[in-house]
DNA sequence: CCTCAAAAGTAGACTTAGTGTACTATTAAT
DNA sequence: ATTAATAGTACACTAAGTCTACTTTTGAGG
């Protein structure tokens, strides 16, 4: 007697040759695109060229990356809820703001690209690409916005009323974003990460002081 | 003897039949576009249709509005440096934050569309259009970003060090933006502006308290 | 190993935003 | 009235993204 349940049980999505192949192809396409963008600029490379270079059809490329911007920015999604996770994982008794400050300072120390304080040529070239392309900047803002949502939710689940949680999240995420931009700008101007480091620490500390104690 | 200076002296740009005609045509095109967008949605109306309805060629339309989004959002540009102007025009001795708070509360009272607290059907439809269209939201963010620049500049010319000015500007403008979103959301859900008013005042006051005294 | 249904991929036409170019029509000043 | 600049148009072009119908690959079961 034949089985009435569907023959293909999706599993958890990580098993099977098919899944691994898809993942690899996605990697290939993304890497090809970024390489070409870094070489010639986002607007100077067409989807058609990327697809051809990566050895897939245009249509296939679009089935992996729904928009041209996604070819560059998928990796940003990883960081989108970093702040929320930091707050969630904080030591008991520690305030959210204190946890974020601590995390941010250690991120600077380890030159986390996310802080803007990283002068690795490939990483700073990637940042330059993103920040010099309007449509990419717009997309980054979307991720930032999701980061705000995530943090607000986390703060709210932590005793804050919804209004305060939301306002705090907006302030915090946007300030962190601004600090990263400042660091990146210095790196762009040729400063080394090591040179910039002390000032980056100072700026971050000052920013958290302002967040905590207000603008006055 | 012929005159060696250029024959056409531009003047201040407001004189002449030509200038007035251009201004009127621009109005016509913009109004036509917004009417059509409100009726069918931003993505459902093509540039070709708008140009045809407004009685101009596609190319002419693009010479007035370089992108489809600009057909909707040019009027946002007016508000882009409102915060900076408010700070500049404040009474002597008043702190920037105090001036902005005062301005914002009076803007709520007069139901300034800019605060999100306006239930006029045409205005709320316009907001809904903008907020339900991704590409328009991205464009709004650009204006917001310019508002930050303007305010930062104003604060800096007012004694703040550049870092503090910049961080304060980011916080203030983004918080105001968020407050407007909240009000708008309530209006969208059918609440009247009058109904929402007390809570809007409360939220704004709370937001300025947080900005001034910190998140703690 | 063979079969076969589902999933992945492809080809190519289509829509639409936006640009470049070469031409025509207005306008305003002499 | 002449004329040079400016505004507007027609038309062709590029490129992103979608739709549809077709082919290939894969992996599970017998």
Tab-separated table of C-alpha atoms (C1' of nucleotides) in Angstrom:
chain	number	residue	atom	x	y	z
A	1	UNK	CA	0.000	0.000	0.000
A	2	UNK	CA	1.359	3.370	-0.980
A	3	UNK	CA	2.326	5.932	1.533
A	4	UNK	CA	-0.032	8.879	1.805
A	5	UNK	CA	2.398	11.306	3.375
A	6	UNK	CA	4.464	13.368	0.953
A	7	UNK	CA	7.468	11.531	-0.341
A	8	UNK	CA	9.833	14.396	0.241
A	9	UNK	CA	10.158	15.308	3.869
A	10	UNK	CA	11.990	18.627	3.930
A	11	UNK	CA	13.953	17.792	7.069
A	12	UNK	CA	15.657	20.736	8.715
A	13	UNK	CA	16.892	22.104	5.439
A	14	UNK	CA	20.569	21.554	6.113
A	15	UNK	CA	20.760	17.958	4.972
A	16	UNK	CA	21.075	16.585	1.509
A	17	UNK	CA	23.263	17.228	-1.453
A	18	UNK	CA	20.683	19.544	-2.928
A	19	UNK	CA	20.764	21.914	0.017
A	20	UNK	CA	24.524	22.019	0.178
A	21	UNK	CA	24.722	22.652	-3.533
A	22	UNK	CA	22.297	25.527	-3.265
A	23	UNK	CA	24.267	27.033	-0.424
A	24	UNK	CA	27.483	26.745	-2.380
A	25	UNK	CA	25.967	28.271	-5.471
A	26	UNK	CA	24.640	31.132	-3.424
A	27	UNK	CA	28.126	31.698	-2.057
A	28	UNK	CA	29.621	31.627	-5.523
A	29	UNK	CA	27.166	34.119	-6.919
A	30	UNK	CA	27.511	36.477	-3.969
A	31	UNK	CA	31.297	36.340	-3.983
A	32	UNK	CA	31.460	36.887	-7.722
A	33	UNK	CA	29.187	39.886	-7.458
A	34	UNK	CA	31.130	41.504	-4.648
A	35	UNK	CA	34.408	40.967	-6.420
A	36	UNK	CA	33.052	42.639	-9.541
A	37	UNK	CA	31.433	45.473	-7.599
A	38	UNK	CA	34.649	46.194	-5.700
A	39	UNK	CA	36.525	46.257	-8.968
A	40	UNK	CA	34.214	48.492	-10.966
A	41	UNK	CA	31.542	49.940	-8.691
A	42	UNK	CA	28.001	48.906	-7.954
A	43	UNK	CA	26.351	50.810	-10.762
A	44	UNK	CA	28.972	49.874	-13.311
A	45	UNK	CA	28.299	46.149	-13.159
A	46	UNK	CA	25.045	44.767	-14.493
A	47	UNK	CA	23.173	41.758	-13.229
A	48	UNK	CA	23.618	40.189	-16.634
A	49	UNK	CA	27.403	40.432	-16.363
A	50	UNK	CA	27.401	38.971	-12.869
A	51	UNK	CA	25.180	36.074	-13.866
A	52	UNK	CA	27.370	35.354	-16.851
A	53	UNK	CA	30.577	35.480	-14.831
A	54	UNK	CA	29.102	33.263	-12.112
A	55	UNK	CA	27.904	30.836	-14.775
A	56	UNK	CA	24.188	30.977	-14.043
A	57	UNK	CA	21.219	32.474	-15.794
A	58	UNK	CA	19.910	35.885	-14.890
A	59	UNK	CA	16.704	34.283	-13.687
A	60	UNK	CA	18.531	31.929	-11.367
A	61	UNK	CA	20.515	34.780	-9.894
A	62	UNK	CA	17.283	36.579	-9.092
A	63	UNK	CA	15.912	33.478	-7.428
A	64	UNK	CA	18.832	33.593	-4.983
A	65	UNK	CA	19.000	37.369	-4.572
A	66	UNK	CA	15.702	39.148	-5.120
A	67	UNK	CA	17.358	42.504	-5.736
A	68	UNK	CA	20.746	43.686	-6.878
A	69	UNK	CA	21.378	45.267	-3.482
A	70	UNK	CA	20.956	41.910	-1.773
A	71	UNK	CA	24.037	40.632	-3.561
A	72	UNK	CA	26.041	42.983	-1.397
A	73	UNK	CA	24.096	43.221	1.794
A	74	UNK	CA	22.888	39.806	2.831
A	75	UNK	CA	25.814	39.619	5.205
A	76	UNK	CA	24.583	42.712	6.983
A	77	UNK	CA	21.543	40.794	8.143
A	78	UNK	CA	23.727	38.878	10.592
A	79	UNK	CA	24.413	42.015	12.577
A	80	UNK	CA	20.898	43.327	12.490
A	81	UNK	CA	19.923	42.067	15.930
A	82	UNK	CA	23.332	42.114	17.528
A	83	UNK	CA	22.358	44.831	19.996
A	84	UNK	CA	19.232	42.972	21.011
A	85	UNK	CA	21.240	39.791	21.555
A	86	UNK	CA	23.795	41.679	23.603
A	87	UNK	CA	21.087	42.974	25.891
A	88	UNK	CA	19.496	39.582	26.188
A	89	UNK	CA	22.789	37.920	27.059
A	90	UNK	CA	23.888	40.482	29.634
A	91	UNK	CA	24.894	39.530	33.151
A	92	UNK	CA	22.140	39.639	35.706
A	93	UNK	CA	21.899	42.981	37.378
A	94	UNK	CA	23.654	44.782	34.552
A	95	UNK	CA	21.676	47.515	32.820
A	96	UNK	CA	21.098	47.176	29.071
A	97	UNK	CA	23.024	50.346	28.404
A	98	UNK	CA	25.976	49.158	30.451
A	99	UNK	CA	26.016	45.856	28.577
A	100	UNK	CA	25.946	47.584	25.223
A	101	UNK	CA	28.709	49.961	26.191
A	102	UNK	CA	30.897	47.101	27.316
A	103	UNK	CA	30.161	45.117	24.173
A	104	UNK	CA	30.845	48.073	21.950
A	105	UNK	CA	34.175	48.862	23.559
A	106	UNK	CA	35.302	45.285	23.192
A	107	UNK	CA	34.088	45.281	19.583
A	108	UNK	CA	36.359	48.254	18.947
A	109	UNK	CA	39.243	46.439	20.588
A	110	UNK	CA	38.832	43.431	18.355
A	111	UNK	CA	38.342	45.744	15.346
A	112	UNK	CA	34.957	44.305	14.555
A	113	UNK	CA	34.128	45.546	11.043
A	114	UNK	CA	30.704	46.408	12.364
A	115	UNK	CA	32.243	49.283	14.355
A	116	UNK	CA	33.768	50.876	11.278
A	117	UNK	CA	37.173	50.596	12.937
A	118	UNK	CA	38.887	48.165	10.615
A	119	UNK	CA	41.489	49.094	8.067
A	120	UNK	CA	41.784	45.758	6.320
A	121	UNK	CA	41.811	46.821	2.662
A	122	UNK	CA	39.101	44.401	1.663
A	123	UNK	CA	36.814	45.390	4.488
A	124	UNK	CA	37.263	49.098	4.100
A	125	UNK	CA	36.777	48.751	0.354
A	126	UNK	CA	33.531	46.964	1.071
A	127	UNK	CA	32.397	49.776	3.349
A	128	UNK	CA	33.376	52.359	0.811
A	129	UNK	CA	31.327	50.527	-1.779
A	130	UNK	CA	28.271	50.499	0.439
A	131	UNK	CA	28.546	54.085	1.616
A	132	UNK	CA	29.229	55.511	-1.808
A	133	UNK	CA	26.198	53.860	-3.354
A	134	UNK	CA	22.897	55.455	-2.570
A	135	UNK	CA	20.696	52.438	-3.068
A	136	UNK	CA	22.947	50.370	-0.834
A	137	UNK	CA	22.820	52.956	1.898
A	138	UNK	CA	19.051	52.877	1.746
A	139	UNK	CA	19.124	49.127	2.169
A	140	UNK	CA	21.476	49.397	5.128
A	141	UNK	CA	18.988	51.726	6.731
A	142	UNK	CA	16.386	48.984	6.457
A	143	UNK	CA	18.597	46.608	8.388
A	144	UNK	CA	19.278	49.315	10.946
A	145	UNK	CA	15.573	49.787	11.266
A	146	UNK	CA	15.077	46.089	11.943
A	147	UNK	CA	17.818	46.329	14.533
A	148	UNK	CA	15.778	49.021	16.251
A	149	UNK	CA	12.705	46.805	16.213
A	150	UNK	CA	14.638	43.917	17.713
A	151	UNK	CA	16.203	46.013	20.440
A	152	UNK	CA	12.910	47.698	21.289
A	153	UNK	CA	11.294	44.311	21.675
A	154	UNK	CA	14.101	43.132	23.889
A	155	UNK	CA	13.983	46.218	26.094
A	156	UNK	CA	10.255	45.953	26.386
A	157	UNK	CA	10.454	42.347	27.450
A	158	UNK	CA	12.705	43.711	30.125
A	159	UNK	CA	10.437	45.957	32.058
A	160	UNK	CA	10.372	49.122	29.959
A	161	UNK	CA	7.043	50.467	28.840
A	162	UNK	CA	6.613	50.244	25.047
A	163	UNK	CA	7.105	53.964	24.452
A	164	UNK	CA	10.320	54.203	26.411
A	165	UNK	CA	11.630	50.965	24.934
A	166	UNK	CA	11.014	52.182	21.426
A	167	UNK	CA	12.563	55.603	21.978
A	168	UNK	CA	15.574	54.148	23.736
A	169	UNK	CA	16.094	51.644	20.940
A	170	UNK	CA	15.969	54.368	18.307
A	171	UNK	CA	18.503	56.465	20.153
A	172	UNK	CA	20.879	53.636	20.870
A	173	UNK	CA	20.938	52.022	17.446
A	174	UNK	CA	21.198	55.288	15.600
A	175	UNK	CA	24.012	56.498	17.812
A	176	UNK	CA	25.941	53.266	17.283
A	177	UNK	CA	25.389	53.622	13.564
A	178	UNK	CA	26.674	57.169	13.646
A	179	UNK	CA	29.775	56.171	15.595
A	180	UNK	CA	30.527	53.504	13.028
A	181	UNK	CA	30.183	56.044	10.242
A	182	UNK	CA	32.625	58.372	11.972
A	183	UNK	CA	35.205	55.657	12.385
A	184	UNK	CA	34.776	54.570	8.829
A	185	UNK	CA	35.248	58.100	7.588
A	186	UNK	CA	38.575	58.351	9.370
A	187	UNK	CA	39.707	55.066	7.893
A	188	UNK	CA	38.656	56.291	4.461
A	189	UNK	CA	40.785	59.374	4.969
A	190	UNK	CA	43.783	57.112	5.341
A	191	UNK	CA	44.013	56.905	9.106
A	192	UNK	CA	44.965	53.482	10.446
A	193	UNK	CA	42.637	51.667	12.802
A	194	UNK	CA	45.308	51.794	15.484
A	195	UNK	CA	45.643	55.560	15.084
A	196	UNK	CA	41.956	56.085	15.288
A	197	UNK	CA	41.426	53.670	18.169
A	198	UNK	CA	41.865	56.053	21.122
A	199	UNK	CA	39.528	58.623	19.637
A	200	UNK	CA	37.025	55.881	18.779
A	201	UNK	CA	37.019	54.797	22.404
A	202	UNK	CA	36.591	58.350	23.521
A	203	UNK	CA	33.717	58.967	21.114
A	204	UNK	CA	31.952	55.773	22.127
A	205	UNK	CA	32.305	56.554	25.812
A	206	UNK	CA	31.028	60.047	25.272
A	207	UNK	CA	28.097	58.712	23.265
A	208	UNK	CA	27.080	56.321	26.012
A	209	UNK	CA	27.476	59.064	28.583
A	210	UNK	CA	25.091	61.201	26.592
A	211	UNK	CA	22.645	58.346	26.188
A	212	UNK	CA	22.740	57.592	29.860
A	213	UNK	CA	22.794	61.056	31.380
A	214	UNK	CA	21.051	63.029	28.655
A	215	UNK	CA	21.904	65.970	26.451
A	216	UNK	CA	21.160	68.517	29.212
B	1	UNK	CA	29.103	98.125	-30.059
B	2	UNK	CA	27.840	94.820	-28.864
B	3	UNK	CA	27.688	93.943	-25.228
B	4	UNK	CA	30.228	91.387	-24.131
B	5	UNK	CA	28.373	90.220	-21.052
B	6	UNK	CA	25.956	87.319	-21.576
B	7	UNK	CA	22.717	88.463	-23.132
B	8	UNK	CA	20.531	86.548	-20.753
B	9	UNK	CA	20.854	87.737	-17.199
B	10	UNK	CA	19.094	85.162	-15.089
B	11	UNK	CA	17.780	87.651	-12.555
B	12	UNK	CA	16.501	86.139	-9.359
B	13	UNK	CA	14.667	83.393	-11.203
B	14	UNK	CA	11.186	84.466	-10.181
B	15	UNK	CA	10.594	86.955	-12.943
B	16	UNK	CA	9.398	86.388	-16.470
B	17	UNK	CA	6.626	84.470	-18.103
B	18	UNK	CA	8.919	81.535	-18.681
B	19	UNK	CA	9.644	81.041	-15.008
B	20	UNK	CA	6.024	81.278	-13.991
B	21	UNK	CA	5.002	78.843	-16.676
B	22	UNK	CA	7.606	76.359	-15.506
B	23	UNK	CA	6.444	76.678	-11.954
B	24	UNK	CA	2.853	76.114	-12.961
B	25	UNK	CA	3.704	73.116	-15.086
B	26	UNK	CA	5.656	71.637	-12.244
B	27	UNK	CA	2.651	72.070	-9.991
B	28	UNK	CA	0.376	70.456	-12.548
B	29	UNK	CA	2.605	67.446	-13.011
B	30	UNK	CA	3.132	66.953	-9.292
B	31	UNK	CA	-0.552	67.297	-8.452
B	32	UNK	CA	-1.560	64.936	-11.228
B	33	UNK	CA	0.911	62.355	-10.038
B	34	UNK	CA	-0.174	62.524	-6.408
B	35	UNK	CA	-3.828	62.289	-7.358
B	36	UNK	CA	-3.139	59.181	-9.409
B	37	UNK	CA	-0.898	57.643	-6.754
B	38	UNK	CA	-3.501	58.185	-4.047
B	39	UNK	CA	-6.088	56.583	-6.258
B	40	UNK	CA	-4.179	53.494	-7.314
B	41	UNK	CA	-0.953	53.250	-5.349
B	42	UNK	CA	2.596	54.276	-6.137
B	43	UNK	CA	3.658	51.119	-7.890
B	44	UNK	CA	0.443	50.785	-9.837
B	45	UNK	CA	0.874	54.018	-11.757
B	46	UNK	CA	3.614	54.298	-14.348
B	47	UNK	CA	5.531	57.405	-15.293
B	48	UNK	CA	4.167	57.044	-18.803
B	49	UNK	CA	0.592	57.223	-17.551
B	50	UNK	CA	1.315	60.270	-15.414
B	51	UNK	CA	3.032	62.094	-18.235
B	52	UNK	CA	0.143	61.323	-20.555
B	53	UNK	CA	-2.478	62.459	-18.032
B	54	UNK	CA	-0.566	65.639	-17.274
B	55	UNK	CA	-0.196	66.309	-20.978
B	56	UNK	CA	3.580	66.319	-21.203
B	57	UNK	CA	6.149	63.968	-22.615
B	58	UNK	CA	7.866	61.409	-20.435
B	59	UNK	CA	11.136	63.189	-21.015
B	60	UNK	CA	9.757	66.515	-19.848
B	61	UNK	CA	8.395	64.940	-16.718
B	62	UNK	CA	11.840	63.599	-15.919
B	63	UNK	CA	13.353	67.014	-16.441
B	64	UNK	CA	11.116	68.351	-13.661
B	65	UNK	CA	11.293	65.332	-11.356
B	66	UNK	CA	14.482	63.318	-11.717
B	67	UNK	CA	12.964	60.229	-10.109
B	68	UNK	CA	9.498	58.846	-9.639
B	69	UNK	CA	9.803	59.270	-5.884
B	70	UNK	CA	10.393	62.991	-6.262
B	71	UNK	CA	6.892	63.364	-7.664
B	72	UNK	CA	5.644	62.586	-4.194
B	73	UNK	CA	8.308	63.891	-1.897
B	74	UNK	CA	9.520	67.259	-3.071
B	75	UNK	CA	7.232	68.823	-0.494
B	76	UNK	CA	9.080	66.991	2.261
B	77	UNK	CA	12.163	69.033	1.500
B	78	UNK	CA	10.519	72.047	3.096
B	79	UNK	CA	10.555	70.408	6.500
B	80	UNK	CA	14.021	69.008	6.238
B	81	UNK	CA	15.713	71.767	8.217
B	82	UNK	CA	12.798	72.770	10.390
B	83	UNK	CA	14.518	71.599	13.578
B	84	UNK	CA	17.670	73.501	12.714
B	85	UNK	CA	15.633	76.638	12.038
B	86	UNK	CA	13.797	76.230	15.309
B	87	UNK	CA	17.054	76.092	17.192
B	88	UNK	CA	18.441	79.045	15.341
B	89	UNK	CA	15.347	81.146	16.009
B	90	UNK	CA	15.078	80.345	19.704
B	91	UNK	CA	14.886	82.994	22.371
B	92	UNK	CA	18.193	84.043	23.895
B	93	UNK	CA	19.038	81.996	26.913
B	94	UNK	CA	16.783	79.113	25.901
B	95	UNK	CA	18.451	75.763	25.376
B	96	UNK	CA	18.088	74.096	21.963
B	97	UNK	CA	16.257	71.165	23.506
B	98	UNK	CA	13.823	73.436	25.297
B	99	UNK	CA	13.121	75.325	22.078
B	100	UNK	CA	12.490	72.124	20.166
B	101	UNK	CA	10.203	70.769	22.836
B	102	UNK	CA	8.178	73.942	22.830
B	103	UNK	CA	7.986	74.000	19.065
B	104	UNK	CA	6.975	70.373	18.890
B	105	UNK	CA	4.192	70.760	21.432
B	106	UNK	CA	2.777	73.709	19.563
B	107	UNK	CA	3.085	71.787	16.279
B	108	UNK	CA	0.932	69.062	17.817
B	109	UNK	CA	-1.573	71.643	18.945
B	110	UNK	CA	-1.927	73.066	15.479
B	111	UNK	CA	-2.041	69.518	14.034
B	112	UNK	CA	0.975	70.126	11.843
B	113	UNK	CA	1.034	67.204	9.359
B	114	UNK	CA	4.713	66.921	10.076
B	115	UNK	CA	3.883	65.568	13.551
B	116	UNK	CA	1.772	62.736	12.183
B	117	UNK	CA	-1.134	64.045	14.235
B	118	UNK	CA	-3.538	65.061	11.488
B	119	UNK	CA	-6.600	63.135	10.482
B	120	UNK	CA	-7.534	65.148	7.423
B	121	UNK	CA	-8.357	62.376	4.939
B	122	UNK	CA	-6.152	63.761	2.216
B	123	UNK	CA	-3.190	64.219	4.510
B	124	UNK	CA	-3.454	60.851	6.179
B	125	UNK	CA	-3.910	59.197	2.785
B	126	UNK	CA	-0.732	60.893	1.693
B	127	UNK	CA	1.113	59.579	4.738
B	128	UNK	CA	-0.257	56.130	4.195
B	129	UNK	CA	0.960	56.252	0.616
B	130	UNK	CA	4.453	57.202	1.698
B	131	UNK	CA	4.724	54.741	4.554
B	132	UNK	CA	3.332	51.810	2.613
B	133	UNK	CA	5.790	52.256	-0.232
B	134	UNK	CA	9.277	51.088	0.402
B	135	UNK	CA	11.068	53.275	-2.068
B	136	UNK	CA	9.283	56.334	-0.715
B	137	UNK	CA	10.236	55.481	2.824
B	138	UNK	CA	13.839	55.225	1.743
B	139	UNK	CA	13.620	58.662	0.209
B	140	UNK	CA	12.084	60.084	3.381
B	141	UNK	CA	15.037	58.727	5.280
B	142	UNK	CA	17.294	60.773	3.029
B	143	UNK	CA	15.463	63.936	3.961
B	144	UNK	CA	15.609	62.943	7.614
B	145	UNK	CA	19.312	62.459	7.228
B	146	UNK	CA	19.702	65.949	5.801
B	147	UNK	CA	17.693	67.232	8.735
B	148	UNK	CA	20.278	65.653	11.012
B	149	UNK	CA	23.084	67.343	9.115
B	150	UNK	CA	21.379	70.716	9.362
B	151	UNK	CA	20.677	70.397	13.056
B	152	UNK	CA	24.176	69.164	13.812
B	153	UNK	CA	25.601	72.162	12.032
B	154	UNK	CA	23.338	74.511	13.935
B	155	UNK	CA	24.189	72.941	17.304
B	156	UNK	CA	27.857	73.081	16.498
B	157	UNK	CA	27.678	76.738	15.610
B	158	UNK	CA	26.236	77.071	19.072
B	159	UNK	CA	29.061	75.975	21.247
B	160	UNK	CA	28.828	72.180	21.113
B	161	UNK	CA	31.878	70.235	20.070
B	162	UNK	CA	31.358	68.460	16.719
B	163	UNK	CA	30.970	65.009	18.233
B	164	UNK	CA	28.359	66.013	20.753
B	165	UNK	CA	26.518	68.129	18.209
B	166	UNK	CA	26.337	65.266	15.779
B	167	UNK	CA	25.198	62.697	18.341
B	168	UNK	CA	22.610	65.046	19.775
B	169	UNK	CA	21.264	65.821	16.323
B	170	UNK	CA	20.938	62.132	15.484
B	171	UNK	CA	19.067	61.429	18.684
B	172	UNK	CA	16.739	64.399	18.426
B	173	UNK	CA	15.764	64.056	14.795
B	174	UNK	CA	15.279	60.310	14.979
B	175	UNK	CA	13.160	60.589	18.102
B	176	UNK	CA	10.956	63.223	16.485
B	177	UNK	CA	10.620	60.983	13.460
B	178	UNK	CA	9.642	58.070	15.624
B	179	UNK	CA	7.037	60.130	17.495
B	180	UNK	CA	5.499	61.168	14.196
B	181	UNK	CA	5.349	57.541	13.100
B	182	UNK	CA	3.561	56.574	16.297
B	183	UNK	CA	0.966	59.290	15.883
B	184	UNK	CA	0.458	58.383	12.282
B	185	UNK	CA	-0.052	54.759	13.172
B	186	UNK	CA	-2.839	55.671	15.571
B	187	UNK	CA	-4.524	57.824	12.951
B	188	UNK	CA	-4.238	54.956	10.481
B	189	UNK	CA	-5.982	52.708	12.983
B	190	UNK	CA	-8.942	55.010	12.873
B	191	UNK	CA	-8.261	57.133	15.917
B	192	UNK	CA	-9.088	60.818	15.524
B	193	UNK	CA	-6.387	63.427	15.989
B	194	UNK	CA	-8.335	64.849	18.915
B	195	UNK	CA	-8.491	61.440	20.580
B	196	UNK	CA	-4.819	60.857	20.131
B	197	UNK	CA	-3.794	64.362	21.155
B	198	UNK	CA	-3.357	63.828	24.920
B	199	UNK	CA	-1.256	60.723	24.430
B	200	UNK	CA	0.766	62.478	21.722
B	201	UNK	CA	1.559	65.248	24.157
B	202	UNK	CA	2.492	62.741	26.802
B	203	UNK	CA	4.749	60.796	24.427
B	204	UNK	CA	6.471	63.940	23.207
B	205	UNK	CA	7.063	65.157	26.754
B	206	UNK	CA	8.414	61.795	27.761
B	207	UNK	CA	10.679	61.712	24.709
B	208	UNK	CA	12.161	65.110	25.529
B	209	UNK	CA	12.584	64.093	29.152
B	210	UNK	CA	14.552	61.084	27.998
B	211	UNK	CA	16.642	63.163	25.630
B	212	UNK	CA	17.383	65.685	28.310
B	213	UNK	CA	17.922	63.506	31.351
B	214	UNK	CA	19.086	60.289	29.687
B	215	UNK	CA	17.951	56.710	29.568
B	216	UNK	CA	19.489	55.899	32.962
C	1	DC	C1'	19.960	0.112	-11.547
C	2	DC	C1'	15.569	2.320	-13.067
C	3	DT	C1'	11.637	5.317	-12.610
C	4	DC	C1'	9.596	9.450	-11.753
C	5	DA	C1'	7.947	13.450	-9.373
C	6	DA	C1'	9.660	17.501	-7.312
C	7	DA	C1'	12.881	20.986	-7.371
C	8	DA	C1'	16.265	23.800	-9.721
C	9	DG	C1'	17.602	25.981	-13.640
C	10	DT	C1'	17.115	28.164	-18.371
C	11	DA	C1'	15.555	30.878	-22.410
C	12	DG	C1'	13.440	34.591	-23.878
C	13	DA	C1'	9.758	37.891	-23.986
C	14	DC	C1'	7.881	41.642	-21.361
C	15	DT	C1'	7.307	45.967	-18.278
C	16	DT	C1'	9.045	50.000	-16.466
C	17	DA	C1'	12.456	53.575	-14.716
C	18	DG	C1'	15.626	56.399	-16.289
C	19	DT	C1'	19.148	58.414	-19.934
C	20	DG	C1'	21.094	60.186	-24.405
C	21	DT	C1'	20.409	62.434	-28.700
C	22	DA	C1'	18.826	64.907	-32.244
C	23	DC	C1'	15.015	67.664	-33.637
C	24	DT	C1'	11.072	71.232	-33.127
C	25	DA	C1'	8.683	74.986	-30.814
C	26	DT	C1'	8.657	79.046	-27.537
C	27	DT	C1'	10.250	82.845	-25.646
C	28	DA	C1'	12.292	87.222	-24.881
C	29	DA	C1'	15.534	90.414	-26.091
C	30	DT	C1'	17.489	93.336	-29.729
D	1	DA	C1'	11.232	90.674	-37.662
D	2	DT	C1'	15.457	88.196	-36.244
D	3	DT	C1'	17.713	85.263	-33.474
D	4	DA	C1'	19.859	82.728	-29.776
D	5	DA	C1'	18.745	80.407	-25.822
D	6	DT	C1'	15.639	77.596	-23.511
D	7	DA	C1'	11.793	74.255	-23.133
D	8	DG	C1'	9.747	70.427	-24.960
D	9	DT	C1'	9.229	66.168	-27.917
D	10	DA	C1'	10.127	61.727	-30.354
D	11	DC	C1'	12.566	57.849	-30.297
D	12	DA	C1'	16.000	54.647	-29.307
D	13	DC	C1'	18.567	52.588	-25.658
D	14	DT	C1'	20.121	50.337	-21.048
D	15	DA	C1'	19.172	47.792	-17.119
D	16	DA	C1'	16.315	45.787	-13.174
D	17	DG	C1'	13.075	42.791	-12.265
D	18	DT	C1'	8.916	39.566	-13.478
D	19	DC	C1'	6.303	35.905	-16.042
D	20	DT	C1'	5.774	31.718	-18.452
D	21	DA	C1'	6.742	27.683	-20.531
D	22	DC	C1'	10.393	24.389	-21.073
D	23	DT	C1'	14.569	21.361	-19.758
D	24	DT	C1'	17.696	19.373	-16.458
D	25	DT	C1'	19.028	17.514	-12.092
D	26	DT	C1'	18.265	15.138	-7.988
D	27	DG	C1'	17.069	11.810	-4.682
D	28	DA	C1'	13.736	8.451	-2.876
D	29	DG	C1'	11.512	3.845	-3.663
D	30	DG	C1'	11.071	-0.168	-5.772
